[in-house]
mmCIF file of C-alpha atoms and ligand atoms in Angstrom:
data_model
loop_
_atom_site.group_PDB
_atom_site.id
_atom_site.type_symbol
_atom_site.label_atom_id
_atom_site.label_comp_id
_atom_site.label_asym_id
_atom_site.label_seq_id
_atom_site.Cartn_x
_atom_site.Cartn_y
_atom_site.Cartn_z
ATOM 1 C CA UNK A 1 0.000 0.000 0.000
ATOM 2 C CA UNK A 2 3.270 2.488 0.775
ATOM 3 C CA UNK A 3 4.232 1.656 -2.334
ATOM 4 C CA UNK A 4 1.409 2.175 -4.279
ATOM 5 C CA UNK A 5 1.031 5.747 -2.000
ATOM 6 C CA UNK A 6 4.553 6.822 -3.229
ATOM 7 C CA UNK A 7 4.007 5.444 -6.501
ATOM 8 C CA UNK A 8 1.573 8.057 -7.124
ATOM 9 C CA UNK A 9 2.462 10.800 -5.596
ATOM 10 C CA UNK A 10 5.764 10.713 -7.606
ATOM 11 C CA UNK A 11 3.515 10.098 -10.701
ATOM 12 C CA UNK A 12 0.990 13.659 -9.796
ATOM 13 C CA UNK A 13 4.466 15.245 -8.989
ATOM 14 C CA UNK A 14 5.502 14.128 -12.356
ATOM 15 C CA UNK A 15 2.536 15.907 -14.220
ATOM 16 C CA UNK A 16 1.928 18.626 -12.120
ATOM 17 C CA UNK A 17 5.817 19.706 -12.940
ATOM 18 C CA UNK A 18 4.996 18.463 -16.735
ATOM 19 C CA UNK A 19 2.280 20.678 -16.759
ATOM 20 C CA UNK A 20 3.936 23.734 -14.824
ATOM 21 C CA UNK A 21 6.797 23.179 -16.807
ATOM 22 C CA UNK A 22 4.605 23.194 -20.432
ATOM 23 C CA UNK A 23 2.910 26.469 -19.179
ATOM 24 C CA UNK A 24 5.781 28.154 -18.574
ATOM 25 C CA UNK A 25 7.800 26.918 -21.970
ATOM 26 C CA UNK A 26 4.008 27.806 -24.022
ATOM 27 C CA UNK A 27 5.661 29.310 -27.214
ATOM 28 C CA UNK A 28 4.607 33.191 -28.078
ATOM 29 C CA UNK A 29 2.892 33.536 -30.866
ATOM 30 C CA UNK A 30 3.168 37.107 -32.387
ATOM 31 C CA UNK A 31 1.777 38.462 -35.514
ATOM 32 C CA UNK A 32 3.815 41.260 -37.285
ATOM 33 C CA UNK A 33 2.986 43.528 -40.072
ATOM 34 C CA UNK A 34 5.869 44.862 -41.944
ATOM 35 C CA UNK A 35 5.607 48.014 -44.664
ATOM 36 C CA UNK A 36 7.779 46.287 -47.327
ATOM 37 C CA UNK A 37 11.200 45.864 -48.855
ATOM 38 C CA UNK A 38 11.791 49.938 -50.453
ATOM 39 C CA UNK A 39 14.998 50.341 -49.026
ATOM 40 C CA UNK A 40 18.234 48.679 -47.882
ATOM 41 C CA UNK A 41 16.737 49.743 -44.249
ATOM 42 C CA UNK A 42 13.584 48.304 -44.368
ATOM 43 C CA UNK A 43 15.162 44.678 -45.534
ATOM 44 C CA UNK A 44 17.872 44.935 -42.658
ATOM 45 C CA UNK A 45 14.975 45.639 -40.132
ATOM 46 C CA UNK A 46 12.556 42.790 -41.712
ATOM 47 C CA UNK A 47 15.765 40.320 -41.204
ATOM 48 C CA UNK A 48 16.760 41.312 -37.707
ATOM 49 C CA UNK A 49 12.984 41.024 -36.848
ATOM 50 C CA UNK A 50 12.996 37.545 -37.835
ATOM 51 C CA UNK A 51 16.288 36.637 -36.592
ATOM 52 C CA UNK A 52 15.576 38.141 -33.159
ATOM 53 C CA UNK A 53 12.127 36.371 -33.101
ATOM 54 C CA UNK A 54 14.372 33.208 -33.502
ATOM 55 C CA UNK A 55 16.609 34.105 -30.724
ATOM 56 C CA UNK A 56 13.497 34.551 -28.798
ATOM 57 C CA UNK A 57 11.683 31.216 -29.340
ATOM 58 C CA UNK A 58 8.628 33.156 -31.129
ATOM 59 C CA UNK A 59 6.770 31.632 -33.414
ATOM 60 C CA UNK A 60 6.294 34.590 -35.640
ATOM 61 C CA UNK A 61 3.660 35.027 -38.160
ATOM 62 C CA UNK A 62 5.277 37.674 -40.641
ATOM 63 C CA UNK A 63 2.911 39.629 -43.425
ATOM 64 C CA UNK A 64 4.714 41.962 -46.107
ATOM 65 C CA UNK A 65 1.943 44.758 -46.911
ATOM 66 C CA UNK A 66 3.818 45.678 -49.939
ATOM 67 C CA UNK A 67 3.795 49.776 -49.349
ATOM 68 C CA UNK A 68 -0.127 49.584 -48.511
ATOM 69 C CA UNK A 69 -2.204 50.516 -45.976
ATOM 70 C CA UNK A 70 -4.891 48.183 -46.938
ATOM 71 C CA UNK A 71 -2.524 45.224 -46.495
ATOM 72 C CA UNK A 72 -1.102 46.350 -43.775
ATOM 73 C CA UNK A 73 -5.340 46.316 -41.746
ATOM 74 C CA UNK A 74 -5.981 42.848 -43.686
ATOM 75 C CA UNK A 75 -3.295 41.516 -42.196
ATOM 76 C CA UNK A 76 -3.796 42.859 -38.902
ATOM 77 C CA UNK A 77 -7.480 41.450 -38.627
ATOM 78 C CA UNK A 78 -5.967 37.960 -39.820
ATOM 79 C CA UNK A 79 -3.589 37.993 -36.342
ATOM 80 C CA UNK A 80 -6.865 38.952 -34.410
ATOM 81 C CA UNK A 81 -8.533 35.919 -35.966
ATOM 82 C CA UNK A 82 -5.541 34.069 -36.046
ATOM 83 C CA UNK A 83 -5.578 35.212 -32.105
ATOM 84 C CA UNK A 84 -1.929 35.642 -31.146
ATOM 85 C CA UNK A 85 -0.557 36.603 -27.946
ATOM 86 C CA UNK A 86 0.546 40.032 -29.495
ATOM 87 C CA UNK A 87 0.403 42.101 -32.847
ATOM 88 C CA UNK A 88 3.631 44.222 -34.116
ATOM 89 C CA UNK A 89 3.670 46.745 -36.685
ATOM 90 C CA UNK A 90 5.473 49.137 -38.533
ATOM 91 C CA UNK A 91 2.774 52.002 -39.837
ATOM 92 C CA UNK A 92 3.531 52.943 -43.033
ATOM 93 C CA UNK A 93 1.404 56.151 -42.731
ATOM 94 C CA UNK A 94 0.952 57.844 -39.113
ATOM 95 C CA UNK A 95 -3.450 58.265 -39.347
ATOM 96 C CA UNK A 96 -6.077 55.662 -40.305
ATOM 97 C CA UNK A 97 -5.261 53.467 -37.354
ATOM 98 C CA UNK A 98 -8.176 53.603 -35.054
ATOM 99 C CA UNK A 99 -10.443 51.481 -36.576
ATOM 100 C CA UNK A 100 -8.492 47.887 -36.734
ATOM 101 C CA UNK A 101 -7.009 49.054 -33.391
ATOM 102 C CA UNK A 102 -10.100 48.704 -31.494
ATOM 103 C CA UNK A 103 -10.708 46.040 -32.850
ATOM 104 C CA UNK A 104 -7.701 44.439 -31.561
ATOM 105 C CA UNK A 105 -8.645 45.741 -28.399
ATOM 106 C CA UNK A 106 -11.907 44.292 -28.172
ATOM 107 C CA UNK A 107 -9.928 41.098 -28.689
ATOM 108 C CA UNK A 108 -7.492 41.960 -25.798
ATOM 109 C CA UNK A 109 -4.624 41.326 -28.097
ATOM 110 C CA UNK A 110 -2.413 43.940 -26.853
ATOM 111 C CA UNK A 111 -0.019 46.018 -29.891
ATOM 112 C CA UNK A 112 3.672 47.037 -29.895
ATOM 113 C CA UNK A 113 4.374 49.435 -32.639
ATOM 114 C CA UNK A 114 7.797 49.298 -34.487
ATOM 115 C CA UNK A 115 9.795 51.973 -35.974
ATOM 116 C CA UNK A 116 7.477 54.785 -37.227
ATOM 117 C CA UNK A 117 5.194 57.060 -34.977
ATOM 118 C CA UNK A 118 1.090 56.607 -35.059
ATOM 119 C CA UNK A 119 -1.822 59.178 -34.558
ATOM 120 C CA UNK A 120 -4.902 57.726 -32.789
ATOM 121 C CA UNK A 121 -7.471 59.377 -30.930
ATOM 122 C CA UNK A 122 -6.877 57.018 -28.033
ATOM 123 C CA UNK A 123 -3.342 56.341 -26.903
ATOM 124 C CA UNK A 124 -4.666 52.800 -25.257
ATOM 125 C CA UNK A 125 -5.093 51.598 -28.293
ATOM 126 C CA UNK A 126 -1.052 50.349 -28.343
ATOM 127 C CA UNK A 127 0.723 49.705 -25.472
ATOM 128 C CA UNK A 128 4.258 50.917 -26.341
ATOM 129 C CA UNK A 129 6.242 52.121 -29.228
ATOM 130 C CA UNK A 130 10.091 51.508 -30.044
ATOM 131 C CA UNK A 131 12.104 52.437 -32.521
ATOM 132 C CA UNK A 132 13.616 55.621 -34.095
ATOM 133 C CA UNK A 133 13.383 59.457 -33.269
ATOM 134 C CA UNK A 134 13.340 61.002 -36.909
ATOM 135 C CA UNK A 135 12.595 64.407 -35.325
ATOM 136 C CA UNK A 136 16.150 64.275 -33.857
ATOM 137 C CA UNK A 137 17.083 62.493 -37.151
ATOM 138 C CA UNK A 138 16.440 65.952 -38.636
ATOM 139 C CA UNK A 139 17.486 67.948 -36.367
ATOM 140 C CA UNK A 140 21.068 66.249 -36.668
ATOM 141 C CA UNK A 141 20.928 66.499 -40.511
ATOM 142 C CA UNK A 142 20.997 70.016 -39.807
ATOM 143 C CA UNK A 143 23.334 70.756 -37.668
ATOM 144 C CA UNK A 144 25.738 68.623 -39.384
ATOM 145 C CA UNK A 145 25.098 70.454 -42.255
ATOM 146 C CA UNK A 146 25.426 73.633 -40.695
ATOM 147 C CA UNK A 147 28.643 73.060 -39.621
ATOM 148 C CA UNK A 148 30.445 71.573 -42.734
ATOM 149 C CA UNK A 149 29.034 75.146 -44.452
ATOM 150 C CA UNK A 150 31.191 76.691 -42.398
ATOM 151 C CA UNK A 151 34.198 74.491 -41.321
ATOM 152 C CA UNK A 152 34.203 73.964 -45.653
ATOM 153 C CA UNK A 153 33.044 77.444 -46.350
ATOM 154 C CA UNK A 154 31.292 76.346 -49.006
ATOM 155 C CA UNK A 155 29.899 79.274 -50.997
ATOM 156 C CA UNK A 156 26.721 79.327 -53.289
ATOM 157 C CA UNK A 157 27.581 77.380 -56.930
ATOM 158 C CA UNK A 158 25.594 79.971 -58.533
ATOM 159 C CA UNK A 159 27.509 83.322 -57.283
ATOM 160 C CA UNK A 160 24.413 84.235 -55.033
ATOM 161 C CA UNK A 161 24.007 84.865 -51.118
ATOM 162 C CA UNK A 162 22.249 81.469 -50.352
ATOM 163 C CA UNK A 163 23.166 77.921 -50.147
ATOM 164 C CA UNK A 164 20.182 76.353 -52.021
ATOM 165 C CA UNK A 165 18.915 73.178 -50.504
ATOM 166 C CA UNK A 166 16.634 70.856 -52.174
ATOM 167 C CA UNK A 167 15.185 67.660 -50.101
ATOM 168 C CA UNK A 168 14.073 64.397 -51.071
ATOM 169 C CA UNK A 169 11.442 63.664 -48.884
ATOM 170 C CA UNK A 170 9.962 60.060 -47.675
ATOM 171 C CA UNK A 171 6.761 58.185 -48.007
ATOM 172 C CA UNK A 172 3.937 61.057 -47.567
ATOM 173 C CA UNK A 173 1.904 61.052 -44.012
ATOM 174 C CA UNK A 174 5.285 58.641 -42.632
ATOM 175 C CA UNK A 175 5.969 59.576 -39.488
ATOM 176 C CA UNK A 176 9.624 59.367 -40.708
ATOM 177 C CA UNK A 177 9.008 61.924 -43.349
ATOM 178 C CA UNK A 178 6.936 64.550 -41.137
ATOM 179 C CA UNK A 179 9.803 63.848 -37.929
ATOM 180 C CA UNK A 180 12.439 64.164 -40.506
ATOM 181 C CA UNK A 181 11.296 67.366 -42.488
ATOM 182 C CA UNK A 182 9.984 69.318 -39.013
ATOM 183 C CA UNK A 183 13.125 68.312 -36.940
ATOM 184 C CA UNK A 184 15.224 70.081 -39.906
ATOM 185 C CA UNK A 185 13.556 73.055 -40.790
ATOM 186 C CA UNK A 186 13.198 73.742 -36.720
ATOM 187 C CA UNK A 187 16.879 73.701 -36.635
ATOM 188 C CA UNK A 188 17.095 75.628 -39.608
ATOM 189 C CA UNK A 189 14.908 78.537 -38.124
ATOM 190 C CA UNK A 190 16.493 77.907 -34.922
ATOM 191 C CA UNK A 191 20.099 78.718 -36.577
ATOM 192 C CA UNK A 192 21.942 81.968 -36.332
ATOM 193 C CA UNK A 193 22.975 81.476 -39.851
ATOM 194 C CA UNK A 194 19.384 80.732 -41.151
ATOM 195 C CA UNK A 195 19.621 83.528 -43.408
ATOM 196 C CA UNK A 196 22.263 81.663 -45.319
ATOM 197 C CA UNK A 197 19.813 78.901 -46.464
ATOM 198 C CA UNK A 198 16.920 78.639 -48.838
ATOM 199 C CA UNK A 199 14.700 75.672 -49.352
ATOM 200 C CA UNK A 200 14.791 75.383 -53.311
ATOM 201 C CA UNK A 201 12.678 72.648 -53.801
ATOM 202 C CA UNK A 202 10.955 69.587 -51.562
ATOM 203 C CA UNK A 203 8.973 66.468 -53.220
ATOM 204 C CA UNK A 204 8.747 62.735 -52.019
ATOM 205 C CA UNK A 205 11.097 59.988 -53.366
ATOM 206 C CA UNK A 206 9.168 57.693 -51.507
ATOM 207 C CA UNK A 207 12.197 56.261 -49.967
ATOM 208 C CA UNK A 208 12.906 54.344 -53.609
ATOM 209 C CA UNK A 209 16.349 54.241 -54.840
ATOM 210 C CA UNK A 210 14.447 54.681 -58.600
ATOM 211 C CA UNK A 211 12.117 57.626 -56.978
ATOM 212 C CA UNK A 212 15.491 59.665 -55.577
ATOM 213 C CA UNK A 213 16.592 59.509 -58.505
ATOM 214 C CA UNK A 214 13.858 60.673 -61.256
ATOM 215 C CA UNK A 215 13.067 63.279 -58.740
ATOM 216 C CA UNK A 216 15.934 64.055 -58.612
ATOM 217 C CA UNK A 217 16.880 64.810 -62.291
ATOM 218 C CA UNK A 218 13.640 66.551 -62.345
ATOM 219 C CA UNK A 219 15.405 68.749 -59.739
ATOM 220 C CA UNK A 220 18.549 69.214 -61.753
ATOM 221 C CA UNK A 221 16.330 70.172 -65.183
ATOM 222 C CA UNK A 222 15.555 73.403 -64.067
ATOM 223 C CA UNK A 223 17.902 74.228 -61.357
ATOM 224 C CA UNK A 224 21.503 72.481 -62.504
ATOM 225 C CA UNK A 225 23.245 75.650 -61.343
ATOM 226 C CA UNK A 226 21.769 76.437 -58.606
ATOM 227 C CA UNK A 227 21.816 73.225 -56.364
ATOM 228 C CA UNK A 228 24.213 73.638 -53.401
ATOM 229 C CA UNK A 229 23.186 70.586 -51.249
ATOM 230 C CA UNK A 230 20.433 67.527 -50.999
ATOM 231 C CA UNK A 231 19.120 66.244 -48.015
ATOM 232 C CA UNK A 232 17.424 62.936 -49.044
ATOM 233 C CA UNK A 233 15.889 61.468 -45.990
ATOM 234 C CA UNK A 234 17.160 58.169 -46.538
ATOM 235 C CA UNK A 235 19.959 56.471 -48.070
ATOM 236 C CA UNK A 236 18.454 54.492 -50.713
ATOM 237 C CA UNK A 237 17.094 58.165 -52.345
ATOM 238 C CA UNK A 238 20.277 59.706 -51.963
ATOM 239 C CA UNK A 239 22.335 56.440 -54.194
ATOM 240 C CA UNK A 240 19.650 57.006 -56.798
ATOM 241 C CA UNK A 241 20.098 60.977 -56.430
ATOM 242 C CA UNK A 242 23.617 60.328 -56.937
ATOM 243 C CA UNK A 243 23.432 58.525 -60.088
ATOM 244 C CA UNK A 244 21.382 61.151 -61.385
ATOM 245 C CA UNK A 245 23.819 64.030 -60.713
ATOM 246 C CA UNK A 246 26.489 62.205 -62.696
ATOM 247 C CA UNK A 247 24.334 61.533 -65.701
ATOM 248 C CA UNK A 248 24.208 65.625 -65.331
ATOM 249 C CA UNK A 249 27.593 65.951 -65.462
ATOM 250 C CA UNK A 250 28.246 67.457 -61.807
ATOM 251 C CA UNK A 251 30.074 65.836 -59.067
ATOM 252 C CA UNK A 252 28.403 64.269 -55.917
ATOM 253 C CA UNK A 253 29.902 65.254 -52.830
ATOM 254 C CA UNK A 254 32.017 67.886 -54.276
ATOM 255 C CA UNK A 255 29.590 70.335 -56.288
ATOM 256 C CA UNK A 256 26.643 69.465 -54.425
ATOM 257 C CA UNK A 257 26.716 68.290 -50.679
ATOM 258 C CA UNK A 258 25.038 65.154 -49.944
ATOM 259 C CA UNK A 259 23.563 64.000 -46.106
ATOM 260 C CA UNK A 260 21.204 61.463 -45.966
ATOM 261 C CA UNK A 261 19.654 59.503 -43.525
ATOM 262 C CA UNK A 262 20.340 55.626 -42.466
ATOM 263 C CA UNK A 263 23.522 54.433 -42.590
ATOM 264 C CA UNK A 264 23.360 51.540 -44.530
ATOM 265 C CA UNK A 265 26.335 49.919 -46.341
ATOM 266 C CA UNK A 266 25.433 51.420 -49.956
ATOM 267 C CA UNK A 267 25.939 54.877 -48.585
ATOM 268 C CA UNK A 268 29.063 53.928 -46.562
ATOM 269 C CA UNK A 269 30.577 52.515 -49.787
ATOM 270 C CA UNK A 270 29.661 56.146 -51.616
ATOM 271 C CA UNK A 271 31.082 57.881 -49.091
ATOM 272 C CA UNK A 272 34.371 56.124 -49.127
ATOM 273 C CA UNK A 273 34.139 56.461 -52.986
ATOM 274 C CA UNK A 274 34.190 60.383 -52.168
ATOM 275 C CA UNK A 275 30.251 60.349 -53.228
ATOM 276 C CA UNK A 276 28.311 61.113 -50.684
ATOM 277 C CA UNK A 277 29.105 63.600 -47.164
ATOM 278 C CA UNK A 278 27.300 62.198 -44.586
ATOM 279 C CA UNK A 279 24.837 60.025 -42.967
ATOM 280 C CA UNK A 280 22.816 60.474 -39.837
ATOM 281 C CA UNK A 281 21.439 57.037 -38.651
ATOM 282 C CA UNK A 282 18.132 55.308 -38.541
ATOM 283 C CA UNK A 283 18.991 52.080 -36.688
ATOM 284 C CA UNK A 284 17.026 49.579 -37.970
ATOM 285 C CA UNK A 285 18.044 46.923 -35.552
ATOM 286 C CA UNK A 286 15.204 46.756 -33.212
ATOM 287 C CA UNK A 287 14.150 43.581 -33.046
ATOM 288 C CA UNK A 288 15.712 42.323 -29.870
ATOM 289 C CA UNK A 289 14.015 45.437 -27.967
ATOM 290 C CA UNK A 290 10.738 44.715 -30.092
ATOM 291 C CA UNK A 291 10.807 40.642 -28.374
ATOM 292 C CA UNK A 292 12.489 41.671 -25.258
ATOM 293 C CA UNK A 293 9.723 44.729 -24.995
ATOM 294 C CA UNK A 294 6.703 41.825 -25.901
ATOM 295 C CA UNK A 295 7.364 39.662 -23.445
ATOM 296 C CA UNK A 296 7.585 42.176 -20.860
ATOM 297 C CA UNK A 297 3.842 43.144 -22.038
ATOM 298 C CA UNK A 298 3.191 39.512 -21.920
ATOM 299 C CA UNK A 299 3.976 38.948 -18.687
ATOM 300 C CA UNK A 300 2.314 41.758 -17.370
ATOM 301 C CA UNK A 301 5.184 44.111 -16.530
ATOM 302 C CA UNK A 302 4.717 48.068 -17.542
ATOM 303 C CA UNK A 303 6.965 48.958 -20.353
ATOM 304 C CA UNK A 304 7.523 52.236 -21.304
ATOM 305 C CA UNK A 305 5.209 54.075 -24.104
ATOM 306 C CA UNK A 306 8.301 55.155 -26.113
ATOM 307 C CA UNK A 307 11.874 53.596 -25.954
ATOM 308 C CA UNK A 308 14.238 54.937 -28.955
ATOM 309 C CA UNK A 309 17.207 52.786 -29.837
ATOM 310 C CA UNK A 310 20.528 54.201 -30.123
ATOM 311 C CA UNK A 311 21.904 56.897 -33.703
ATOM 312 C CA UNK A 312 25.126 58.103 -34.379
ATOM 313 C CA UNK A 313 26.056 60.693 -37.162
ATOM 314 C CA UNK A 314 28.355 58.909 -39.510
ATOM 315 C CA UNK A 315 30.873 61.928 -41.824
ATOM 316 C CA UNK A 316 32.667 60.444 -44.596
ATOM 317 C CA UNK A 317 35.627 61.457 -43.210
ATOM 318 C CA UNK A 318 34.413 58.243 -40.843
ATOM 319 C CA UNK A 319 33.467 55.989 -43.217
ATOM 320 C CA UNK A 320 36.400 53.869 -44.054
ATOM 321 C CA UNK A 321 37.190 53.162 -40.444
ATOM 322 C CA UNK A 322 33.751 52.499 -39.527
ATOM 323 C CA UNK A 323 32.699 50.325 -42.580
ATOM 324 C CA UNK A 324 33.737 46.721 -41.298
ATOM 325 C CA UNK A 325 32.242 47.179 -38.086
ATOM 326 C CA UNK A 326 28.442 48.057 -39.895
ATOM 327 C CA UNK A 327 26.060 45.640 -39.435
ATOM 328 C CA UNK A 328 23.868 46.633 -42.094
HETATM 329 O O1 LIG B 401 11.083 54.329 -41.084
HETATM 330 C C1 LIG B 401 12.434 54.271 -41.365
HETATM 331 C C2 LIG B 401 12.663 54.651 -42.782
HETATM 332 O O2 LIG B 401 11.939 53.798 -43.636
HETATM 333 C C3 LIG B 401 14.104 54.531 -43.244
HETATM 334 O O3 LIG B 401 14.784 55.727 -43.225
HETATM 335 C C4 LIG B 401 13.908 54.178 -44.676
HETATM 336 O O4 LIG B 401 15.047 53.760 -45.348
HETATM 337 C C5 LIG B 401 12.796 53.239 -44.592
HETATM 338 O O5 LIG B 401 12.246 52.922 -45.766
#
C-alpha cells in the first residue's frame, strides 16, 4: 500500500511539474505587419525582426503589406482571428489606425508598434512604441550640415548669397518623413545662420532608390546651377540621387553636398568612394528590444510608451574606419 502511495504521488508530482513546466515553456505567438522591402533599411529591419524572433523562441507570423495601408489592416485582422498573444507593426502612414485598433482591443490582443510614430485618438489603443526618433534624425541632418558650411566654407555654386537646398522627402503622411522634415527646418529657423539657407525645392522619393533619382533629375532640369546641397531622408534616395547628378555631369559630394539619412552599407561605400558627405542614422536593428519589450507586455510588466534605440552621425571622413564594423 506504501508503495502504491509513493508510486503516485511521484507520478501527480511528475505531471503537475509536466504541466507547470509546459505552461511556462508555451511558445509566443506574435503576428507582425511589416511596410515592405523599399529600401536597404527596411530589408535589414525585416531580417533582424525575424532573426531576433528566432533568438526569442517566437513563433512569428510575418505579413509583407507591400507599401499599402490596406494590407497592412488585412493583415492585422488575420492575427486577431488568427488570435496571437501580441500584434507588431510598422505604420507605413501615421493616421487611419483607429479602426483595426479597437478592434484588436476588443480582442485583448495587446499592440507594440515598431519603428514609425502613429496618430490615434486614443493612446490605449497600443501599449508601447520603439524604434527611431526622426525628429532628432532631422534635427542632426541640420546641424551637421550647418557646420560643414562653415568648417568647408562652401559658398553658393551659382555666385548668389544662399546655399540652395533641395530635399528628397519620404513616403507622404510617414511619421519618418513629417519627424524628418519638421526636426530640420526647426533647426534651420532655430540657426543663427538661417539667413544663409533657402529651401529650393521639396517632393517625395518615396524612400525608392528609382524615386530619388527621377526626382531628382527633375530637380537638376531646371535648377543644374543652382543646387548647393540635398538632403534625401534616406539612403536608398540619396544612391539614386547620386546617379542622377552624374548623368548631369556634376560631381556628388564635391559640387553638391550630400547628407542622408540611415547608414546603410550602400551609402558607406559612396562615401568612401568620395560620393556622398554624410549620414545620420536610422537604426534599424530593433528587433531584440521589439521581443524583449513583448514579453515584458506579456507577462504583465509596464513597459515604457516610447523607448528609442541608439543613432550616431556617420561623416565620410568616418566611413572607411567604420565600414567593417556596420552591421547593415
Ligand atoms: O522608417 C524608417 C525609414 O523607412 C528609413 O529611413 C527608410 O530607409 C525606410 O524605408
Amino acid at each position: 500500500m506504501k508503495l502504491v502511495k509513493a508510486v503516485l504521488a511521484a507520478s501527480l508530482g511528475a505531471v503537475i511539474a509536466a504541466s507547470s513546466m509546459s505552461v511556462q515553456a508555451k511558445q509566443l505567438t506574435i503576428g507582425f505587419s511589416q511596410i515592405g522591402a523599399e529600401s536597404e533599411w527596411r530589408t535589414a529591419n525585416t531580417n533582424d525582426v525575424k532573426a531576433a524572433a528566432k533568438a526569442h523562441g517566437i513563433n512569428l507570423k510575418f505579413s509583407d503589406a507591400q507599401q499599402k495601408q490596406e494590407n497592412q489592416i488585412k493583415a492585422i485582422r488575420t492575427f486577431i482571428a488568427q488570435k496571437v498573444d501580441l500584434i507588431g507593426f510598422v505604420p507605413i502612414v501615421a493616421t487611419g489606425w483607429d479602426n483595426i485598433l479597437r478592434e484588436a482591443k476588443r480582442a485583448k490582443i495587446p499592440v507594440l508598434v515598431m519603428d514609425r510614430d502613429l496618430t490615434v485618438s486614443d493612446p490605449s489603443l497600443y501599449v508601447a512604441k520603439i524604434g527611431t526618433d526622426s525628429y532628432t534624425e532631422g534635427r542632426k541632418v541640420f546641424d551637421w550640415l550647418d557646420k560643414y558650411v562653415h568648417d568647408k566654407n562652401i559658398k553658393p555654386r551659382n555666385g548668389g548669397d544662399k546655399i540652395n537646398i533641395v530635399i528628397l522627402e519620404g513616403t507622404v503622411g510617414a511619421s519618418a518623413t513629417t519627424g524628418r522634415g519638421n526636426g530640420f527646418s526647426d533647426a534651420l529657423k532655430e540657426s543663427p545662420n538661417k539667413d544663409l539657407y533657402n529651401v529650393l525645392a521639396s517632393q517625395t522619393g518615396d524612400f525608392t532608390r528609382q524615386k530619388g533619382q527621377e526626382v531628382m533629375e527633375s530637380f537638376l532640369k531646371s535648377n543644374r546651377n543652382d543646387i548647393d546641397v540635398l538632403f534625401a531622408m534616406n539612403d536608398d534616395m540619396a544612391l539614386g540621387a547620386i546617379q542622377a547628378i552624374e548623368a548631369a555631369g556634376l560631381v556628388p559630394a564635391k559640387d553638391i553636398t550630400i547628407v542622408s539619412v540611415d547608414g546603410v552599407k550602400g551609402i558607406f561605400q559612396a562615401m568612401i568612394e568620395g560620393k556622398a558627405n554624410a549620414t545620420v542614422e536610422c537604426n534599424p536593428l530593433q528587433g531584440d528590444l521589439f521581443f524583449t519589450t513583448a514579453e515584458k507586455i506579456l507577462k504583465g510588466e509596464s513597459v515604457p510608451k516610447s523607448v528609442f534605440v541608439e543613432e550616431g552621425v556617420y561623416p565620410a571622413e568616418t566611413a572607411k574606419e567604420v565600414f567593417p564594423s556596420r552591421k547593415y
